[in-house]
XYZ file of C-alpha atoms in Angstrom:
472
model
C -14.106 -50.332 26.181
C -17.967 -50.844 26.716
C -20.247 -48.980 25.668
C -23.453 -48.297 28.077
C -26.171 -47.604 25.261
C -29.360 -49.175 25.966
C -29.104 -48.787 29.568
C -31.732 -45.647 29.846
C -34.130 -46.006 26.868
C -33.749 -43.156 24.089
C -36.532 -41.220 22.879
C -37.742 -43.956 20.055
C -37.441 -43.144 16.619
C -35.445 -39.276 17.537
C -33.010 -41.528 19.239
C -32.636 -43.617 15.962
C -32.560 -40.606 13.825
C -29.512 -38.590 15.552
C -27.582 -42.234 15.957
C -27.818 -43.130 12.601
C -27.765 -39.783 10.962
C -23.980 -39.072 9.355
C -21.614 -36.684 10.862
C -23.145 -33.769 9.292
C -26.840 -33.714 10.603
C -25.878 -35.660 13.741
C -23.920 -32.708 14.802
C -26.072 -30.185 13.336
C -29.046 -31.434 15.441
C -26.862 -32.198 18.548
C -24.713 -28.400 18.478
C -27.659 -26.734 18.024
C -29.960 -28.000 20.787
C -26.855 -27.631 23.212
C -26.070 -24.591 21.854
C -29.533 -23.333 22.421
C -30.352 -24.552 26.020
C -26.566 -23.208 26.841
C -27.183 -19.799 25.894
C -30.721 -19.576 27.504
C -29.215 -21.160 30.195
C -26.480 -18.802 30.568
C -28.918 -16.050 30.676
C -31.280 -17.519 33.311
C -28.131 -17.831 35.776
C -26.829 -13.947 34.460
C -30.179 -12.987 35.672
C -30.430 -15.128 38.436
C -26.956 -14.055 39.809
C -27.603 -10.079 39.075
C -30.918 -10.121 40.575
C -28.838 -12.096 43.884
C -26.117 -9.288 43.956
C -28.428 -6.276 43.866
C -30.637 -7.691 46.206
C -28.540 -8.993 48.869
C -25.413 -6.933 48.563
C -27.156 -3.650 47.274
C -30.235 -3.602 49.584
C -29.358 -5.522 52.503
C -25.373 -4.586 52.502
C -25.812 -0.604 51.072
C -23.328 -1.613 48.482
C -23.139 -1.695 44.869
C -20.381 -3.975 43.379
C -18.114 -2.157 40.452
C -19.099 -3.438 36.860
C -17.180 -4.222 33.892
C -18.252 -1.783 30.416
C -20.603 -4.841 29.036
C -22.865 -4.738 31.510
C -24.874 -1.964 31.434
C -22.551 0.091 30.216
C -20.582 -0.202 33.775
C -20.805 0.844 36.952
C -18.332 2.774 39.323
C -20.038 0.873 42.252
C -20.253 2.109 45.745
C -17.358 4.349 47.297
C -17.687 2.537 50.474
C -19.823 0.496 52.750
C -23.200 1.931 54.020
C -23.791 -0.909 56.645
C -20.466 -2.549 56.758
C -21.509 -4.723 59.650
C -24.067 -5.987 57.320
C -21.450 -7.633 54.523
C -20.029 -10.685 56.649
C -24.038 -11.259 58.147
C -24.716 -11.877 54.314
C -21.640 -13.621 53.149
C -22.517 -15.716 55.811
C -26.101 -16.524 55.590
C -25.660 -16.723 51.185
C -23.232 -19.064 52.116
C -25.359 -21.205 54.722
C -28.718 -21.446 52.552
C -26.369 -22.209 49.432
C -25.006 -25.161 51.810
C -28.047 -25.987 52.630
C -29.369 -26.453 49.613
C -26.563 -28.395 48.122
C -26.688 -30.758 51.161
C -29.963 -31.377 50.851
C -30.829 -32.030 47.083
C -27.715 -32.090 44.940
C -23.866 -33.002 46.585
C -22.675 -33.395 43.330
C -23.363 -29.538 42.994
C -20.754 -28.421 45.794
C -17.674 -26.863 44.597
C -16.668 -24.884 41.275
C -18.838 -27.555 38.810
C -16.803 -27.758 35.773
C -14.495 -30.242 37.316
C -17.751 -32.486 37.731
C -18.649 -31.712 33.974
C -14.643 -32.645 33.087
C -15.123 -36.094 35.120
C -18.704 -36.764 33.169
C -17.224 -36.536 30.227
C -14.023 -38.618 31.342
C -15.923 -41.486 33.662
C -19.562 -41.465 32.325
C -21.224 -38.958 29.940
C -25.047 -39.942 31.105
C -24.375 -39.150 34.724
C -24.668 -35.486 35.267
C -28.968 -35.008 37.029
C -30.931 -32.579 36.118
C -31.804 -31.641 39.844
C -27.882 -30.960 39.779
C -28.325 -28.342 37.029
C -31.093 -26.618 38.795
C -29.474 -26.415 42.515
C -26.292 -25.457 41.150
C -28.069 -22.538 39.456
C -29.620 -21.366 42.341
C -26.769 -22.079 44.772
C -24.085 -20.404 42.883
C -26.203 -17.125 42.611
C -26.812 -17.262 46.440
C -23.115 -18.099 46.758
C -22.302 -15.110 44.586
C -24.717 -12.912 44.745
C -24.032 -12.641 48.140
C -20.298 -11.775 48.004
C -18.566 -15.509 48.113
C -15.875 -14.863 45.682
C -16.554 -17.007 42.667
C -16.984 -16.749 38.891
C -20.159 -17.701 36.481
C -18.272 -20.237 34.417
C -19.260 -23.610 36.688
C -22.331 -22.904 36.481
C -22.853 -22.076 33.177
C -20.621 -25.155 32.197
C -22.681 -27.533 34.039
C -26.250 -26.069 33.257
C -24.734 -26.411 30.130
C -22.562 -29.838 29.927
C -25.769 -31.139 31.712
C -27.970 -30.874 29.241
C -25.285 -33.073 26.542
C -25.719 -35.528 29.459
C -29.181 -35.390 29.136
C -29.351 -35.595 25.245
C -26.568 -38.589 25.828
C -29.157 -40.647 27.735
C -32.725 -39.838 26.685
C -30.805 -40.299 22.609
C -29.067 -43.013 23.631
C -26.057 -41.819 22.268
C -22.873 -43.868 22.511
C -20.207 -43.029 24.748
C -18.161 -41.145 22.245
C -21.249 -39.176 21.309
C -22.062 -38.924 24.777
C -18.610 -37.459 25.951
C -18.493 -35.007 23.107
C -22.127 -33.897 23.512
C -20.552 -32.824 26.851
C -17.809 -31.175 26.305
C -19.410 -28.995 24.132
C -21.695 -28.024 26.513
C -18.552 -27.147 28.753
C -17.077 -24.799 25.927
C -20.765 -23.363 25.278
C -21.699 -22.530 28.654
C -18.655 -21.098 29.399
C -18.383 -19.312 25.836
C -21.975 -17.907 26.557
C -21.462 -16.859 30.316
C -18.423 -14.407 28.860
C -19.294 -13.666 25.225
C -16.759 -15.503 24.104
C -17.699 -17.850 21.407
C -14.748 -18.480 19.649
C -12.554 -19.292 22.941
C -15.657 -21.664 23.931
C -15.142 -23.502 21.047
C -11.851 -24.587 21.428
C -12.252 -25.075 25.039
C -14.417 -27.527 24.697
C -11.897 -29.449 22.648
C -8.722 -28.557 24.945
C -10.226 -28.481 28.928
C -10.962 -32.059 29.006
C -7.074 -32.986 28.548
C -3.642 -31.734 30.628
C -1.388 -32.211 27.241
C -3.949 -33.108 24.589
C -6.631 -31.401 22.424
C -9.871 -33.206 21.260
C -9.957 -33.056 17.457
C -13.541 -34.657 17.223
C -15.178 -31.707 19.653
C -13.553 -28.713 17.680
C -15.953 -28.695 14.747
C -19.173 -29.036 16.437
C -18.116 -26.796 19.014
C -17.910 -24.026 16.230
C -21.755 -24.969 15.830
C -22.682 -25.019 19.748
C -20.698 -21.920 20.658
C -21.677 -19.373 17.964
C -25.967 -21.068 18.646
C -25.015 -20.503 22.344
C -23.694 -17.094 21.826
C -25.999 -15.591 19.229
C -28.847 -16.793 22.185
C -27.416 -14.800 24.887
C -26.656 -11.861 22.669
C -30.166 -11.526 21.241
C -31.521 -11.330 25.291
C -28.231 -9.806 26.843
C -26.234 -7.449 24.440
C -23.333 -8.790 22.029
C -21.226 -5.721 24.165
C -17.736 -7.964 25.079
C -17.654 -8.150 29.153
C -14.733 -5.628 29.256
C -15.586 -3.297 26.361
C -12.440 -2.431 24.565
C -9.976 -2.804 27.193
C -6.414 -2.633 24.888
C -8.173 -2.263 21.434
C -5.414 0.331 20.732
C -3.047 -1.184 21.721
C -0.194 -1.881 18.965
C 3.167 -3.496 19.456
C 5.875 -1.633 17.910
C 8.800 -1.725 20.206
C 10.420 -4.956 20.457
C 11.618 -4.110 24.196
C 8.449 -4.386 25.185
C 8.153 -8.278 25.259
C 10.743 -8.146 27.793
C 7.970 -6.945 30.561
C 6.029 -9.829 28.889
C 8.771 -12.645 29.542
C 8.328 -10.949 33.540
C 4.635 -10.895 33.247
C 4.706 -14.319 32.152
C 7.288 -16.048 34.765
C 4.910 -13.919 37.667
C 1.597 -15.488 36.542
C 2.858 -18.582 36.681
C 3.934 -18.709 40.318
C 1.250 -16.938 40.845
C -1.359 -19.277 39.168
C 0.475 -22.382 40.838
C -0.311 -20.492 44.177
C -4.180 -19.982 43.508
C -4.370 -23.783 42.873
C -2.382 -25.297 45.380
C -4.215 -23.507 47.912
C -7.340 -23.962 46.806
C -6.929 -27.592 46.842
C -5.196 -27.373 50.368
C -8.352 -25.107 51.528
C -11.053 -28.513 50.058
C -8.180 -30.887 51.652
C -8.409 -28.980 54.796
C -11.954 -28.445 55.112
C -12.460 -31.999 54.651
C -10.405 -33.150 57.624
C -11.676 -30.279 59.719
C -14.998 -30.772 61.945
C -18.329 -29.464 61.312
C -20.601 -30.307 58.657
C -21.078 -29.676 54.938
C -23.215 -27.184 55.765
C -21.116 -24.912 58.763
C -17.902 -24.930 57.020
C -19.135 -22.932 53.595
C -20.936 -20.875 56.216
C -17.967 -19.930 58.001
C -15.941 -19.781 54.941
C -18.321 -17.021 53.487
C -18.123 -15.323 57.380
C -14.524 -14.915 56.922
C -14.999 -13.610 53.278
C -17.315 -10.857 54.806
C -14.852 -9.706 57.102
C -12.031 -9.435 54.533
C -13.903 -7.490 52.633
C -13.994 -4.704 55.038
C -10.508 -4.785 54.547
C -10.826 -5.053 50.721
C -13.625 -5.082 49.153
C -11.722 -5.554 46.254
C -12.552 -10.101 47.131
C -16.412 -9.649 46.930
C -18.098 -11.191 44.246
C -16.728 -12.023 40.637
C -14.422 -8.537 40.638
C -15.079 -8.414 37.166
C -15.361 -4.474 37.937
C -11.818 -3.917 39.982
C -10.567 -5.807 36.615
C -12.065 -3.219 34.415
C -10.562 -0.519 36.825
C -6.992 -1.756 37.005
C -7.166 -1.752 33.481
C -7.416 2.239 33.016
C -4.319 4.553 34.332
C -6.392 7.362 35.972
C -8.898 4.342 38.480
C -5.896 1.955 38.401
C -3.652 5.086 40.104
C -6.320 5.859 42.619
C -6.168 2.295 43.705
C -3.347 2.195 46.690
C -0.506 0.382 45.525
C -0.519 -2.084 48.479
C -3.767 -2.843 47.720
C -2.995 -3.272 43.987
C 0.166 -5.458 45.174
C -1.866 -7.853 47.894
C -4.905 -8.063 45.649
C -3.792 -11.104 43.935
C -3.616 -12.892 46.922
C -6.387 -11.625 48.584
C -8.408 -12.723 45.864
C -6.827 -16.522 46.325
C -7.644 -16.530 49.435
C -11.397 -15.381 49.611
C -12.090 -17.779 46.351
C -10.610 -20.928 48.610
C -12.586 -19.607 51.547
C -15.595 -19.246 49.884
C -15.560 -22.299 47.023
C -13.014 -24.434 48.526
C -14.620 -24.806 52.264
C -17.988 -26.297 49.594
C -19.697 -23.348 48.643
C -21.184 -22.844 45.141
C -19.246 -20.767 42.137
C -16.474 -20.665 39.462
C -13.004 -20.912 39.764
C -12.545 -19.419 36.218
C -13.602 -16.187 36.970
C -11.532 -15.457 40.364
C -8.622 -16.654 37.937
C -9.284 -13.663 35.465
C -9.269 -11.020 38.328
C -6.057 -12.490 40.052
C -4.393 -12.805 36.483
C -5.456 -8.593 35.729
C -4.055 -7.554 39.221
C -0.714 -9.230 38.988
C -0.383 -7.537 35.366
C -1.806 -4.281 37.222
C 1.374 -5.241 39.764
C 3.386 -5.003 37.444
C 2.840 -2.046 35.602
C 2.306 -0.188 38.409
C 6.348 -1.050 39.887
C 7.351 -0.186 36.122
C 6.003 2.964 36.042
C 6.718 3.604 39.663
C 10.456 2.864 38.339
C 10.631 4.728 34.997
C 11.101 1.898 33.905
C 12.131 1.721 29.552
C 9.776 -0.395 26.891
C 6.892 0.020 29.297
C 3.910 0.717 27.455
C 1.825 4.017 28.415
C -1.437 1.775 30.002
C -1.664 -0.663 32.083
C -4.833 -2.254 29.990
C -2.425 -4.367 28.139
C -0.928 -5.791 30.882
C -4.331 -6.429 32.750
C -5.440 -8.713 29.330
C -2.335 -10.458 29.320
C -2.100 -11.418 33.317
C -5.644 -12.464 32.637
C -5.007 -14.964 30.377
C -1.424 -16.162 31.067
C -2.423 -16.429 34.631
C -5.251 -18.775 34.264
C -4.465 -20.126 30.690
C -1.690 -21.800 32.062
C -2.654 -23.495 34.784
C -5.703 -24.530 33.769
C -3.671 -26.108 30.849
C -5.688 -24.208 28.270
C -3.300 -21.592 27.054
C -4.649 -21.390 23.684
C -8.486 -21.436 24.528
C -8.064 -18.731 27.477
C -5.953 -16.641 25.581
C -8.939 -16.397 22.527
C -11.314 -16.099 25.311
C -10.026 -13.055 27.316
C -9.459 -11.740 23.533
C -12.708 -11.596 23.011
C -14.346 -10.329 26.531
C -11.977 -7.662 26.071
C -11.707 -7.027 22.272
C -8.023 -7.113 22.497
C -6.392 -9.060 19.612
C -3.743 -6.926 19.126
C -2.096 -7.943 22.401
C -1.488 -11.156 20.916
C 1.767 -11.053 20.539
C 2.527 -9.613 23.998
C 0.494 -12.269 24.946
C 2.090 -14.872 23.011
C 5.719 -14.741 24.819
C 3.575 -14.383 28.722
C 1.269 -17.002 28.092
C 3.809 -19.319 26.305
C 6.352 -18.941 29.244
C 3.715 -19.410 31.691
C 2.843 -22.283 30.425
C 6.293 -23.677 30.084
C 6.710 -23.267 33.570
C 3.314 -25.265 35.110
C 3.705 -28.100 32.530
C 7.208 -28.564 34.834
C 4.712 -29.793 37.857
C 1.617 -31.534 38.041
C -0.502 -28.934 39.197
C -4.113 -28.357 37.352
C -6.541 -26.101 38.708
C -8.999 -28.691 36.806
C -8.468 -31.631 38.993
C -10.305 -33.811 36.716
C -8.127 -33.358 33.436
C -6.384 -36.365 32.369
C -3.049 -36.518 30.926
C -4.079 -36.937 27.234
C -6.568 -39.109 24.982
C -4.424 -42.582 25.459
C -4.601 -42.463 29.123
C -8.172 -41.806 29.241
C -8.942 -44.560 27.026
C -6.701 -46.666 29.162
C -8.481 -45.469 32.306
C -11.868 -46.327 30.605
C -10.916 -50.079 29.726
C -9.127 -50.792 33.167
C -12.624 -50.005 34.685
C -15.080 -51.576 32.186
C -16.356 -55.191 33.191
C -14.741 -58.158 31.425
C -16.844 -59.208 28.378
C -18.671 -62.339 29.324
């Protein structure tokens, strides 16, 4: 393998210093300035995206999106639309400026962004622009803010993971330096952007790989997370995203992990579903006519007018999550709504990121994940059904992170993650049998929601070498 050092110029005698510092202060110096610029980073787009949502959807659309516990101590949100004809006019036109924009200074920042981060790290650590971090930014809280159903996680990662790329070409880092410089900023962005520090950390060791975990980036991801979290927590709160969604939760009836093994097989089939069409939706879109700049447009048209169906799909839905999760708002939710949700939500996020708009994919994944545990809780109960626990909050965590754990091929990472945005260890061992299973079960196809992944650390490094010039 080559290494590309040299090619950009470092910052003289820094450079020097952080190459030929040992592991110790290398990292030290290197964790903590990611670590840093992800949290304030993380913030910037928080604020950026909340200021988009109240402005566009609250005083344009009349309508105030439901918020989870940690953010301002929740929100209820509107009871119904005050200008419904309003909500596809702004889907639509946060949609077409987001376009725009991405058209028109930064392609690379169409899409969810962390598969962009994943293939930096992967193809060329130095290659992630700054103008990238700073349209994506914008775009994704115009994408967002304005209903397009997407999550904060892309962003954050690549605000983030673009930063290491930064460090890994003004420090002339080499590539192994490089490619862990931006994975952390993938696990610290995202860590930040949910208060999840922990779950950051070992993402940033485990998203880069389908069936292998990166040893090297564990350590110094400890460093960047905890930096990036203590950041946002000093400006934001330390309040988890959720509050304490199943913090009483305690398993004492073995029956109960049989609704678990069901939770589990359900999230799976339903997680292969949210990526195979999402990936249809960017296959489609691509081979349909119009430009880069009409299709998001329409997408986030067609999102709108959804939503006045359910307006469950608008936005992150980090707020219907919080609802599903309590019996008395999860009950007054219809239980065909509660049943469709899942899919609904699949298909605004592919409308609305997968036609090129600007957003997450991790966050839509949490929501869908919460309503197919909400599903099934709901048919239990409906049933009298034995073993099932008395609220549905447990299941909601455990969808959440078996849902999306598994196919993003990060079982272990989501499940700490989702642990901590809804201070809910003690579901671990519910969650330990749905996530497992769920798990199982994608690992039998080749489906990723993370297109990017590779296979594990030997085909990488093959991948590398195959397309490295001869040595002269």
């Amino acid at each position: 393998m080559s290494d590309a050092r040299g090619t950009t110029g470092g910052l003289g005698g820094l450079g020097r210093f952080v190459r030929d510092s040992g592991y110790l202060r290398k990292w030290l110096i290197l964790g903590l300035s990611i670590g840093v610029i992800a949290g304030l980073g993380a913030v910037v787009f928080y604020l950026a995206l909340d200021y988009a949502g109240r402005f566009l959807l609250g005083e344009l659309g009349g309508y105030d999106i439901p918020r989870p516990d940690g953010e301002d101590g929740g929100d209820p949100g509107s009871p119904g639309f005050e200008r419904p004809w309003a909500i596809p006019l702004i889907a639509c036109g946060g949609a077409l400026v987001s376009a725009w924009l991405v058209a028109k200074f930064a392609p690379e920042a169409e899409g969810h962004g962390t598969d962009s981060a994943i293939e930096a790290v992967h193809s060329d650590p130095r290659s992630i622009r700054t103008r990238a971090i700073v349209v994506k930014t914008i775009t994704s809280a115009l994408t967002i803010g304005s209903g397009g159903s997407g999550g904060r996680e892309g962003p954050a990662a690549q605000i983030s993971a673009g930063f290491g790329s930064i460090l890994a070409r003004r420090l002339d880092l080499s590539d192994d330096d490089g490619r862990i410089a931006v994975s952390l900023g993938i696990g610290a962005g995202i860590g930040a952007i949910f208060g999840a520090p922990l779950g950051g950390a070992v993402l940033a060791a485990s998203i880069v790989y389908r069936e292998d975990f990166d040893y090297k980036a564990l350590v110094p991801g400890f460093i960047t997370s905890a930096t990036a979290y203590a950041v946002l927590g000093s400006i934001l709160g330390f309040e988890p995203l959720f509050g304490s969604l199943a913090a009483d939760f305690r398993f004492d009836q073995p029956l109960t992990l049989a609704w678990f093994v069901l939770l589990g097989l359900a999230a799976a089939a339903v997680g292969l579903l949210y990526a195979r069409t999402f990936y249809g939706t960017v296959a489609l879109t691509a081979r349909l006519p119009g430009g880069k700049v009409i299709k998001p447009a329409l997408g986030g048209l067609a999102v709108g007018l959804l939503a006045l169906l359910l307006p469950q799909v608008l936005a992150s839905g980090y707020g219907w999550a919080q609802k599903a999760a309590a019996t008395d708002t999860l009950m007054a939710i219809p239980l065909w709504v509660v049943l469709v949700l899942p899919f609904a939500k699949i298909v605004a996020t592919s409308l609305s990121i997968g036609t090129g708009g600007s957003g997450g994919i991790f966050g839509p994944g949490i929501v869908i994940g919460a309503f197919v545990g909400a599903a099934i809780w709901r048919l239990g109960e409906l049933a009298g059904a034995p073993g099932l626990p008395d609220s549905p909050a447990v299941f909601v965590v455990v969808g959440m992170m078996a849902c999306f754990g598994s196919v993003a091929h990060a079982p272990l990472a989501v499940m700490i993650m989702v642990a901590e945005m809804t201070d809910s260890f003690s579901v671990i061992p519910c969650a330990m049998v749905a996530v497992g299973i769920a798990y199982l079960v994608v690992t039998r196809t080749n489906v990723s929601i993370y297109q990017a992944q590779r296979l594990n650390r030997e085909t990488a490094e093959a991948q590398r070498a195959a397309s490295s010039p001869p040595p002269d």
